[in-house]
Amino acid sequence: MKHLIALALAALLALSCAGFALAEAQTYDLFSVGGKATLTLTIDREPLYITLDETLTELGASHAIVETDGLAPCVISVAKSDIAEDQSLTDMGEEGLETLKARVSDQFENPEILTGKVGDVTYIAIKTCSETSDVHSVFTIVKGYFVQFDQYRADFSKLSEEDETFAREVLAGLNVRTAE
């Protein structure tokens, strides 16, 4: 649970634009969030591979896979929310939080659910693990768009400390740059 809390806090600090870049870090524009903002990633990690799934753009979604050699990839997805117009999860109150919690927890078997708020961003963090598998996920809604961050191995095997360190680096490097 400590790792989940650390992942969630890092994600929310980044999404609330409180992150900072490291001296050698590179910044990558991942994708537009409904023309209102751009999701960016600033990270000091090489080699780094970012794959954008352009096929989902027609469906109103964006999907990026961030990878480095030998570690579990981080998957970032953004799509128009059907439960929030131009609001963020923080603006939706307890009812919005419960609606999102019910919707996302259905995707997991025996999830540990943590909700909280860092800065202006409210989030839901979910960790599912067993003796043989791990999945870490963080969810929020930003300006009417659903943002999901996941880390897992293709075979859902246990995540290592190095995997979780990479996830924290990616989460800490995420930022939302608003359109001017």
PDB file of N, CA and C in Angstrom, residues 1-9 12 89 97 101 104 111-117 122-127 137-139:
ATOM      1  N   MET A   1       0.823  -1.189   0.000  1.00  0.00           N
ATOM      2  CA  MET A   1       0.000   0.000   0.000  1.00  0.00           C
ATOM      3  C   MET A   1       0.867   1.252   0.000  1.00  0.00           C
ATOM      4  N   LYS A   2       2.053   1.193   0.629  1.00  0.00           N
ATOM      5  CA  LYS A   2       2.940   2.354   0.643  1.00  0.00           C
ATOM      6  C   LYS A   2       3.343   2.743  -0.772  1.00  0.00           C
ATOM      7  N   HIS A   3       3.599   1.732  -1.618  1.00  0.00           N
ATOM      8  CA  HIS A   3       3.984   2.023  -3.004  1.00  0.00           C
ATOM      9  C   HIS A   3       2.830   2.684  -3.752  1.00  0.00           C
ATOM     10  N   LEU A   4       1.621   2.213  -3.510  1.00  0.00           N
ATOM     11  CA  LEU A   4       0.448   2.774  -4.164  1.00  0.00           C
ATOM     12  C   LEU A   4       0.250   4.230  -3.773  1.00  0.00           C
ATOM     13  N   ILE A   5       0.415   4.521  -2.497  1.00  0.00           N
ATOM     14  CA  ILE A   5       0.271   5.903  -2.032  1.00  0.00           C
ATOM     15  C   ILE A   5       1.329   6.780  -2.674  1.00  0.00           C
ATOM     16  N   ALA A   6       2.557   6.288  -2.755  1.00  0.00           N
ATOM     17  CA  ALA A   6       3.632   7.063  -3.385  1.00  0.00           C
ATOM     18  C   ALA A   6       3.340   7.308  -4.856  1.00  0.00           C
ATOM     19  N   LEU A   7       2.835   6.290  -5.567  1.00  0.00           N
ATOM     20  CA  LEU A   7       2.482   6.459  -6.982  1.00  0.00           C
ATOM     21  C   LEU A   7       1.367   7.492  -7.146  1.00  0.00           C
ATOM     22  N   ALA A   8       0.336   7.381  -6.307  1.00  0.00           N
ATOM     23  CA  ALA A   8      -0.797   8.300  -6.408  1.00  0.00           C
ATOM     24  C   ALA A   8      -0.365   9.735  -6.125  1.00  0.00           C
ATOM     25  N   LEU A   9       0.418   9.932  -5.101  1.00  0.00           N
ATOM     26  CA  LEU A   9       0.868  11.282  -4.766  1.00  0.00           C
ATOM     27  C   LEU A   9       1.729  11.868  -5.875  1.00  0.00           C
ATOM     28  N   LEU A  12      -0.549  12.920  -8.796  1.00  0.00           N
ATOM     29  CA  LEU A  12      -1.346  14.103  -8.551  1.00  0.00           C
ATOM     30  C   LEU A  12      -0.513  15.365  -8.492  1.00  0.00           C
ATOM     31  N   LEU A  89     -12.409  16.149 -11.563  1.00  0.00           N
ATOM     32  CA  LEU A  89     -12.980  15.318 -10.506  1.00  0.00           C
ATOM     33  C   LEU A  89     -13.159  16.108  -9.216  1.00  0.00           C
ATOM     34  N   LEU A  97     -16.976  11.506  -7.233  1.00  0.00           N
ATOM     35  CA  LEU A  97     -15.928  10.594  -6.772  1.00  0.00           C
ATOM     36  C   LEU A  97     -16.478   9.177  -6.641  1.00  0.00           C
ATOM     37  N   LYS A 101     -15.352   5.963  -8.772  1.00  0.00           N
ATOM     38  CA  LYS A 101     -14.841   4.825  -8.007  1.00  0.00           C
ATOM     39  C   LYS A 101     -15.596   3.542  -8.386  1.00  0.00           C
ATOM     40  N   VAL A 104     -14.524   2.477 -12.099  1.00  0.00           N
ATOM     41  CA  VAL A 104     -13.184   1.929 -12.319  1.00  0.00           C
ATOM     42  C   VAL A 104     -12.903   0.693 -11.477  1.00  0.00           C
ATOM     43  N   PRO A 111      -9.810  -5.195  -5.540  1.00  0.00           N
ATOM     44  CA  PRO A 111      -8.914  -4.029  -5.541  1.00  0.00           C
ATOM     45  C   PRO A 111      -8.767  -3.388  -4.166  1.00  0.00           C
ATOM     46  N   GLU A 112      -7.577  -2.847  -3.912  1.00  0.00           N
ATOM     47  CA  GLU A 112      -7.361  -1.937  -2.787  1.00  0.00           C
ATOM     48  C   GLU A 112      -7.590  -0.551  -3.375  1.00  0.00           C
ATOM     49  N   ILE A 113      -8.494   0.241  -2.794  1.00  0.00           N
ATOM     50  CA  ILE A 113      -8.837   1.542  -3.351  1.00  0.00           C
ATOM     51  C   ILE A 113      -8.442   2.634  -2.370  1.00  0.00           C
ATOM     52  N   LEU A 114      -7.742   3.629  -2.893  1.00  0.00           N
ATOM     53  CA  LEU A 114      -7.330   4.786  -2.108  1.00  0.00           C
ATOM     54  C   LEU A 114      -7.831   6.021  -2.839  1.00  0.00           C
ATOM     55  N   THR A 115      -8.494   6.908  -2.119  1.00  0.00           N
ATOM     56  CA  THR A 115      -8.898   8.171  -2.725  1.00  0.00           C
ATOM     57  C   THR A 115      -8.256   9.290  -1.928  1.00  0.00           C
ATOM     58  N   GLY A 116      -8.023  10.386  -2.592  1.00  0.00           N
ATOM     59  CA  GLY A 116      -7.426  11.506  -1.891  1.00  0.00           C
ATOM     60  C   GLY A 116      -7.333  12.727  -2.775  1.00  0.00           C
ATOM     61  N   LYS A 117      -6.673  13.727  -2.253  1.00  0.00           N
ATOM     62  CA  LYS A 117      -6.527  14.982  -2.967  1.00  0.00           C
ATOM     63  C   LYS A 117      -5.143  15.544  -2.668  1.00  0.00           C
ATOM     64  N   THR A 122      -8.119  15.711  -7.313  1.00  0.00           N
ATOM     65  CA  THR A 122      -8.658  14.571  -6.593  1.00  0.00           C
ATOM     66  C   THR A 122      -8.374  13.338  -7.432  1.00  0.00           C
ATOM     67  N   TYR A 123      -8.046  12.221  -6.790  1.00  0.00           N
ATOM     68  CA  TYR A 123      -7.680  11.022  -7.529  1.00  0.00           C
ATOM     69  C   TYR A 123      -8.237   9.778  -6.858  1.00  0.00           C
ATOM     70  N   ILE A 124      -8.216   8.699  -7.628  1.00  0.00           N
ATOM     71  CA  ILE A 124      -8.513   7.364  -7.136  1.00  0.00           C
ATOM     72  C   ILE A 124      -7.317   6.506  -7.538  1.00  0.00           C
ATOM     73  N   ALA A 125      -6.712   5.817  -6.597  1.00  0.00           N
ATOM     74  CA  ALA A 125      -5.598   4.913  -6.879  1.00  0.00           C
ATOM     75  C   ALA A 125      -6.054   3.503  -6.525  1.00  0.00           C
ATOM     76  N   ILE A 126      -5.721   2.560  -7.401  1.00  0.00           N
ATOM     77  CA  ILE A 126      -6.130   1.170  -7.195  1.00  0.00           C
ATOM     78  C   ILE A 126      -4.908   0.275  -7.349  1.00  0.00           C
ATOM     79  N   LYS A 127      -4.787  -0.664  -6.440  1.00  0.00           N
ATOM     80  CA  LYS A 127      -3.730  -1.662  -6.536  1.00  0.00           C
ATOM     81  C   LYS A 127      -4.382  -3.025  -6.394  1.00  0.00           C
ATOM     82  N   SER A 137      -2.818   1.291 -10.716  1.00  0.00           N
ATOM     83  CA  SER A 137      -3.567   2.223 -11.556  1.00  0.00           C
ATOM     84  C   SER A 137      -3.901   3.485 -10.771  1.00  0.00           C
ATOM     85  N   VAL A 138      -3.894   4.623 -11.476  1.00  0.00           N
ATOM     86  CA  VAL A 138      -4.305   5.905 -10.900  1.00  0.00           C
ATOM     87  C   VAL A 138      -5.294   6.524 -11.880  1.00  0.00           C
ATOM     88  N   PHE A 139      -6.400   7.064 -11.354  1.00  0.00           N
ATOM     89  CA  PHE A 139      -7.455   7.636 -12.180  1.00  0.00           C
ATOM     90  C   PHE A 139      -7.814   9.036 -11.698  1.00  0.00           C
TER      91      PHE A 139
END
